[in-house]
mmCIF file of C-alpha atoms and ligand atoms in Angstrom:
data_model
loop_
_atom_site.group_PDB
_atom_site.id
_atom_site.type_symbol
_atom_site.label_atom_id
_atom_site.label_comp_id
_atom_site.label_asym_id
_atom_site.label_seq_id
_atom_site.Cartn_x
_atom_site.Cartn_y
_atom_site.Cartn_z
ATOM 1 C CA MET A 2 -24.714 -15.934 8.966
ATOM 2 C CA THR A 3 -23.777 -16.631 5.340
ATOM 3 C CA PRO A 4 -19.857 -17.211 5.002
ATOM 4 C CA LEU A 5 -17.892 -14.184 3.951
ATOM 5 C CA PRO A 6 -16.109 -14.247 0.768
ATOM 6 C CA ARG A 7 -12.630 -14.448 2.441
ATOM 7 C CA ASN A 8 -11.141 -14.807 5.914
ATOM 8 C CA PHE A 9 -8.947 -12.518 7.456
ATOM 9 C CA LYS A 10 -7.781 -15.240 10.196
ATOM 10 C CA ILE A 11 -5.498 -17.219 7.616
ATOM 11 C CA ILE A 12 -3.728 -14.013 6.736
ATOM 12 C CA LEU A 13 -3.287 -13.202 10.510
ATOM 13 C CA ASP A 14 -2.187 -16.738 10.920
ATOM 14 C CA ARG A 15 0.463 -16.108 8.262
ATOM 15 C CA LEU A 16 1.455 -13.113 9.661
ATOM 16 C CA GLU A 17 2.101 -14.502 13.399
ATOM 17 C CA ASN A 18 3.726 -17.547 11.920
ATOM 18 C CA PHE A 19 6.272 -15.203 10.034
ATOM 19 C CA SER A 20 6.547 -13.058 13.285
ATOM 20 C CA GLN A 21 7.495 -15.924 15.673
ATOM 21 C CA ALA A 22 9.750 -17.828 13.189
ATOM 22 C CA GLU A 23 11.503 -14.300 12.671
ATOM 23 C CA LYS A 24 11.271 -12.655 15.972
ATOM 24 C CA ILE A 25 9.879 -9.551 14.677
ATOM 25 C CA PRO A 26 6.776 -8.402 16.721
ATOM 26 C CA LEU A 27 3.390 -8.235 15.155
ATOM 27 C CA GLU A 28 1.783 -4.997 16.650
ATOM 28 C CA VAL A 29 -1.935 -4.512 17.190
ATOM 29 C CA LEU A 30 -2.662 -0.625 16.108
ATOM 30 C CA GLY A 31 -6.338 -0.708 17.096
ATOM 31 C CA LYS A 32 -9.416 -3.146 16.703
ATOM 32 C CA ILE A 33 -12.551 -3.067 14.998
ATOM 33 C CA SER A 34 -15.575 -5.213 15.674
ATOM 34 C CA ALA A 35 -17.376 -6.513 12.572
ATOM 35 C CA ASP A 36 -18.809 -9.718 11.493
ATOM 36 C CA GLU A 37 -19.211 -10.854 15.419
ATOM 37 C CA GLU A 38 -15.453 -11.054 15.496
ATOM 38 C CA THR A 39 -12.563 -8.800 16.385
ATOM 39 C CA LEU A 40 -10.421 -7.562 13.688
ATOM 40 C CA PRO A 41 -6.891 -6.345 14.378
ATOM 41 C CA ILE A 42 -4.902 -3.695 12.475
ATOM 42 C CA LEU A 43 -1.493 -4.855 11.976
ATOM 43 C CA LYS A 44 1.945 -3.388 11.765
ATOM 44 C CA LEU A 45 5.048 -5.017 11.660
ATOM 45 C CA GLU A 46 8.945 -2.988 11.758
ATOM 46 C CA LEU A 47 11.460 -5.280 10.358
ATOM 47 C CA ASN A 48 14.502 -3.513 11.838
ATOM 48 C CA PRO A 49 13.306 -0.430 13.830
ATOM 49 C CA GLN A 50 16.639 -0.272 15.741
ATOM 50 C CA SER A 51 18.897 -0.227 12.412
ATOM 51 C CA THR A 52 20.858 2.825 11.669
ATOM 52 C CA ALA A 53 19.944 2.585 8.041
ATOM 53 C CA GLN A 54 19.213 5.928 6.793
ATOM 54 C CA LYS A 55 16.076 5.653 4.762
ATOM 55 C CA LYS A 56 12.409 4.821 5.867
ATOM 56 C CA VAL A 57 9.660 3.277 3.955
ATOM 57 C CA LEU A 58 6.254 2.245 4.420
ATOM 58 C CA ILE A 59 4.757 -0.543 2.516
ATOM 59 C CA SER A 60 0.824 -0.727 2.996
ATOM 60 C CA GLY A 61 -1.796 -2.846 1.402
ATOM 61 C CA GLY A 62 -5.583 -3.628 1.599
ATOM 62 C CA ILE A 63 -7.036 -0.236 2.387
ATOM 63 C CA HIS A 64 -9.842 -1.340 -0.332
ATOM 64 C CA GLY A 65 -10.935 -4.649 0.788
ATOM 65 C CA ASP A 66 -11.906 -5.763 -2.652
ATOM 66 C CA GLU A 67 -8.074 -5.218 -3.850
ATOM 67 C CA PRO A 68 -6.372 -8.677 -2.556
ATOM 68 C CA ALA A 69 -3.179 -8.652 -4.230
ATOM 69 C CA GLY A 70 -1.535 -6.077 -1.960
ATOM 70 C CA VAL A 71 -2.285 -8.239 1.103
ATOM 71 C CA GLU A 72 -0.764 -11.125 -0.512
ATOM 72 C CA THR A 73 2.270 -9.412 -1.719
ATOM 73 C CA ILE A 74 3.100 -8.241 1.797
ATOM 74 C CA CYS A 75 2.549 -11.805 2.995
ATOM 75 C CA GLU A 76 4.917 -13.036 0.461
ATOM 76 C CA PHE A 77 7.495 -10.386 0.725
ATOM 77 C CA LEU A 78 7.683 -11.349 4.362
ATOM 78 C CA GLU A 79 7.449 -15.243 4.184
ATOM 79 C CA ASN A 80 10.159 -15.389 1.397
ATOM 80 C CA LYS A 81 12.326 -12.653 3.038
ATOM 81 C CA LEU A 82 12.245 -10.782 -0.139
ATOM 82 C CA TYR A 83 13.195 -7.768 1.985
ATOM 83 C CA SER A 84 16.726 -9.127 3.016
ATOM 84 C CA PRO A 85 18.780 -7.248 0.812
ATOM 85 C CA PHE A 86 17.294 -3.914 1.345
ATOM 86 C CA LEU A 87 17.578 -3.884 5.398
ATOM 87 C CA LYS A 88 21.128 -2.197 5.263
ATOM 88 C CA ASP A 89 19.782 0.782 3.436
ATOM 89 C CA TRP A 90 16.134 0.777 4.538
ATOM 90 C CA ARG A 91 14.131 0.675 7.778
ATOM 91 C CA ILE A 92 10.973 -1.055 6.856
ATOM 92 C CA THR A 93 7.648 -0.431 8.229
ATOM 93 C CA LEU A 94 4.436 -2.768 6.803
ATOM 94 C CA LEU A 95 0.907 -2.294 7.234
ATOM 95 C CA PRO A 96 -0.350 -5.641 5.980
ATOM 96 C CA CYS A 97 -4.048 -5.167 5.569
ATOM 97 C CA LEU A 98 -5.520 -1.491 6.733
ATOM 98 C CA ASN A 99 -9.458 -2.704 6.007
ATOM 99 C CA PRO A 100 -9.764 -6.293 7.315
ATOM 100 C CA SER A 101 -13.397 -5.955 7.242
ATOM 101 C CA GLY A 102 -13.716 -5.047 3.621
ATOM 102 C CA TYR A 103 -11.127 -7.763 3.272
ATOM 103 C CA GLN A 104 -13.258 -10.442 4.446
ATOM 104 C CA ARG A 105 -16.462 -9.187 2.577
ATOM 105 C CA ASP A 106 -14.422 -8.289 -0.445
ATOM 106 C CA THR A 107 -15.696 -4.894 -0.638
ATOM 107 C CA ARG A 108 -13.627 -1.715 -1.356
ATOM 108 C CA ASN A 109 -15.274 -0.013 1.756
ATOM 109 C CA ASN A 110 -15.219 -1.051 5.348
ATOM 110 C CA TYR A 111 -18.067 -2.542 7.405
ATOM 111 C CA GLU A 112 -19.373 1.096 8.033
ATOM 112 C CA ASP A 113 -19.472 1.306 4.239
ATOM 113 C CA LYS A 114 -16.711 3.908 4.439
ATOM 114 C CA ASP A 115 -14.085 4.423 1.674
ATOM 115 C CA LEU A 116 -11.178 4.579 3.873
ATOM 116 C CA ASN A 117 -8.688 6.065 1.176
ATOM 117 C CA ARG A 118 -11.108 9.349 1.254
ATOM 118 C CA LEU A 119 -10.980 9.969 4.731
ATOM 119 C CA PHE A 120 -7.222 11.204 5.140
ATOM 120 C CA LYS A 121 -7.915 15.115 5.086
ATOM 121 C CA LEU A 122 -10.517 15.473 8.077
ATOM 122 C CA ASP A 123 -11.124 13.795 11.185
ATOM 123 C CA SER A 124 -12.262 10.542 10.227
ATOM 124 C CA SER A 125 -13.158 8.808 13.476
ATOM 125 C CA CYS A 126 -12.354 5.597 11.831
ATOM 126 C CA THR A 127 -9.879 3.251 13.648
ATOM 127 C CA GLU A 128 -8.313 2.108 10.424
ATOM 128 C CA VAL A 129 -7.242 5.632 9.347
ATOM 129 C CA GLU A 130 -6.185 6.770 12.725
ATOM 130 C CA SER A 131 -4.111 3.967 12.948
ATOM 131 C CA ALA A 132 -2.295 4.657 9.542
ATOM 132 C CA GLN A 133 -2.147 8.205 10.628
ATOM 133 C CA LYS A 134 -0.218 7.387 13.885
ATOM 134 C CA VAL A 135 2.085 5.145 11.959
ATOM 135 C CA LEU A 136 2.740 8.120 9.401
ATOM 136 C CA GLU A 137 3.468 10.686 12.264
ATOM 137 C CA SER A 138 7.009 9.769 12.054
ATOM 138 C CA PRO A 139 7.528 10.839 8.186
ATOM 139 C CA PHE A 140 9.021 8.432 5.801
ATOM 140 C CA ASP A 141 11.036 8.755 2.716
ATOM 141 C CA LEU A 142 8.999 6.546 0.773
ATOM 142 C CA THR A 143 5.622 5.262 1.102
ATOM 143 C CA LEU A 144 4.246 2.242 -1.337
ATOM 144 C CA GLU A 145 0.499 1.797 -1.439
ATOM 145 C CA LEU A 146 -0.485 -1.452 -2.939
ATOM 146 C CA HIS A 147 -3.622 -1.267 -4.652
ATOM 147 C CA GLU A 148 -5.623 -2.810 -7.588
ATOM 148 C CA ASP A 149 -8.240 -1.305 -10.203
ATOM 149 C CA CYS A 150 -10.842 -3.678 -11.488
ATOM 150 C CA ASP A 151 -11.334 -0.936 -14.445
ATOM 151 C CA SER A 152 -7.905 -1.177 -15.826
ATOM 152 C CA ASP A 153 -6.208 -3.679 -18.146
ATOM 153 C CA GLY A 154 -2.981 -2.821 -16.835
ATOM 154 C CA TYR A 155 -0.291 -1.671 -14.376
ATOM 155 C CA TYR A 156 -0.309 2.004 -13.362
ATOM 156 C CA ILE A 157 1.419 4.377 -10.862
ATOM 157 C CA PHE A 158 0.310 7.823 -9.109
ATOM 158 C CA GLN A 159 3.411 9.200 -8.179
ATOM 159 C CA LYS A 160 3.597 12.485 -5.844
ATOM 160 C CA GLU A 161 7.302 13.478 -4.954
ATOM 161 C CA ASN A 162 9.427 16.392 -3.689
ATOM 162 C CA LEU A 163 12.422 14.587 -5.347
ATOM 163 C CA GLN A 164 12.994 14.535 -8.908
ATOM 164 C CA SER A 165 15.082 12.261 -10.859
ATOM 165 C CA THR A 166 15.443 11.394 -14.667
ATOM 166 C CA PRO A 167 13.673 9.079 -15.528
ATOM 167 C CA PRO A 168 11.202 9.494 -12.750
ATOM 168 C CA LEU A 169 11.304 6.547 -10.376
ATOM 169 C CA GLY A 170 8.045 5.414 -11.575
ATOM 170 C CA ARG A 171 8.866 5.070 -14.833
ATOM 171 C CA LYS A 172 11.561 2.919 -13.800
ATOM 172 C CA ILE A 173 9.401 0.559 -11.986
ATOM 173 C CA LEU A 174 6.883 0.389 -14.914
ATOM 174 C CA ASN A 175 9.888 -0.477 -17.411
ATOM 175 C CA ALA A 176 10.755 -3.394 -14.817
ATOM 176 C CA ILE A 177 6.909 -4.413 -14.796
ATOM 177 C CA GLU A 178 6.035 -4.301 -18.385
ATOM 178 C CA SER A 179 7.622 -7.988 -18.736
ATOM 179 C CA ILE A 180 5.189 -9.272 -16.040
ATOM 180 C CA MET A 181 2.053 -7.219 -16.775
ATOM 181 C CA PRO A 182 0.806 -5.131 -19.568
ATOM 182 C CA ILE A 183 0.903 -1.235 -18.804
ATOM 183 C CA ASN A 184 -2.432 0.883 -18.730
ATOM 184 C CA ARG A 185 -1.334 3.465 -21.701
ATOM 185 C CA SER A 186 -4.784 5.623 -21.623
ATOM 186 C CA SER A 187 -4.227 9.020 -21.981
ATOM 187 C CA GLU A 188 -6.446 9.662 -18.887
ATOM 188 C CA ILE A 189 -6.717 7.307 -15.907
ATOM 189 C CA GLU A 190 -9.103 8.396 -13.073
ATOM 190 C CA GLU A 191 -9.624 11.544 -15.112
ATOM 191 C CA ILE A 192 -6.226 12.576 -14.702
ATOM 192 C CA PRO A 193 -3.574 12.954 -17.479
ATOM 193 C CA ALA A 194 -1.501 9.884 -17.454
ATOM 194 C CA GLU A 195 1.394 9.172 -19.680
ATOM 195 C CA ASP A 196 2.393 5.394 -20.237
ATOM 196 C CA GLY A 197 0.947 4.385 -16.942
ATOM 197 C CA LEU A 198 2.503 7.089 -14.940
ATOM 198 C CA ILE A 199 0.313 9.863 -13.230
ATOM 199 C CA MET A 200 2.356 12.816 -11.934
ATOM 200 C CA ARG A 201 0.115 15.896 -12.615
ATOM 201 C CA LEU A 202 -1.732 15.142 -9.465
ATOM 202 C CA LYS A 203 -3.222 18.068 -7.459
ATOM 203 C CA GLU A 204 -1.778 19.723 -4.526
ATOM 204 C CA PRO A 205 -2.960 18.801 -0.931
ATOM 205 C CA ASP A 206 -4.592 22.016 -0.337
ATOM 206 C CA GLU A 207 -6.353 21.873 -3.663
ATOM 207 C CA MET A 208 -8.449 18.422 -2.791
ATOM 208 C CA PRO A 209 -11.264 18.204 -0.647
ATOM 209 C CA TRP A 210 -10.562 15.099 0.558
ATOM 210 C CA TRP A 211 -7.123 12.950 0.603
ATOM 211 C CA PRO A 212 -6.367 9.707 -0.140
ATOM 212 C CA MET A 213 -3.289 8.224 2.193
ATOM 213 C CA ALA A 214 -0.727 8.771 -0.396
ATOM 214 C CA LEU A 215 -1.559 12.609 -0.250
ATOM 215 C CA TYR A 216 -1.905 12.556 3.422
ATOM 216 C CA SER A 217 1.649 11.111 3.629
ATOM 217 C CA TYR A 218 3.136 13.149 1.301
ATOM 218 C CA HIS A 219 1.549 16.592 3.193
ATOM 219 C CA ILE A 220 3.161 15.666 6.326
ATOM 220 C CA GLY A 221 6.670 15.004 4.806
ATOM 221 C CA CYS A 222 7.031 11.987 2.975
ATOM 222 C CA GLN A 223 9.294 12.585 -0.269
ATOM 223 C CA ARG A 224 8.071 10.084 -2.243
ATOM 224 C CA SER A 225 4.661 8.571 -2.106
ATOM 225 C CA PHE A 226 3.374 5.995 -4.818
ATOM 226 C CA THR A 227 0.011 4.341 -5.356
ATOM 227 C CA LEU A 228 0.748 1.173 -7.308
ATOM 228 C CA GLU A 229 -2.238 -0.121 -9.617
ATOM 229 C CA THR A 230 -2.400 -3.687 -10.800
ATOM 230 C CA THR A 231 -5.318 -5.204 -12.733
ATOM 231 C CA PRO A 232 -7.402 -7.907 -10.930
ATOM 232 C CA LYS A 233 -8.098 -9.222 -14.436
ATOM 233 C CA LEU A 234 -4.991 -11.161 -14.489
ATOM 234 C CA SER A 235 -3.994 -14.096 -11.914
ATOM 235 C CA MET A 236 -3.027 -13.424 -8.359
ATOM 236 C CA ASN A 237 0.256 -14.858 -8.943
ATOM 237 C CA VAL A 238 0.839 -12.375 -11.814
ATOM 238 C CA ARG A 239 -0.484 -9.272 -9.835
ATOM 239 C CA VAL A 240 1.893 -10.089 -6.670
ATOM 240 C CA GLU A 241 4.579 -10.482 -9.247
ATOM 241 C CA ALA A 242 4.181 -7.254 -10.498
ATOM 242 C CA HIS A 243 3.705 -5.497 -6.983
ATOM 243 C CA LEU A 244 7.003 -7.012 -5.456
ATOM 244 C CA LYS A 245 9.008 -6.163 -8.538
ATOM 245 C CA ALA A 246 7.691 -2.396 -8.074
ATOM 246 C CA ILE A 247 8.529 -2.725 -4.185
ATOM 247 C CA GLU A 248 12.131 -3.927 -5.481
ATOM 248 C CA ILE A 249 12.693 -1.297 -7.945
ATOM 249 C CA ALA A 250 11.511 1.290 -5.724
ATOM 250 C CA LEU A 251 13.567 0.173 -2.807
ATOM 251 C CA SER A 252 17.119 -0.359 -5.159
ATOM 252 C CA GLN A 253 16.603 2.748 -7.131
ATOM 253 C CA TYR A 254 15.245 5.261 -4.875
HETATM 254 ZN ZN1 ZN B 16 -7.741 1.135 -4.196
#
């Protein structure tokens, strides 16, 4: 077998090390068999017993060729960047929803399915079902970490019930501007965008398929953000941008 572009075992080792050091369980939601190995779908809950009022889900790696989200979650944990937010937030993480795609460096999983198109109908995908199970108890906020190879800058899909002025997505973009350029196209993915913020998204009923963000919104999440870096910049910069987005979303919710 030709070597795979990436090794999920490295991510698994990092998360296991964190889990052991901090005594925070690393939960296996499901397993898939691909490339002659078994790959787990992983979840961490940092403070499930906390009385903190708000709940956030941060996920990465649903598209396997977008590694910055996975790296961001590892660094968020390893550097304990969550510490200032534990008082107000119960924090759940799905570090890599598509481990087979991550290893192969492909958007789709080992069955050639785009997992982020399969949240409306019965997907029969372990990865999607694992995420749906986690979303059953509604979150106040979901942050999905993506990358877009067609983009020259950062941008955000924002779907929310709460409204604020300026929108929370705008506050995130303002903070990211000094780290990475913002994608200022008037249309992104064929949807009108305003200086990197896409808010005019369709309602769930209008869509034949749902990404994870629309599923979480549909079942009661107040705010769901899909955060997109550009992979044209270095990994360090992309991770810094995603970490800044998490920081602003949690501190200014
Ligand atoms: Zn993506």
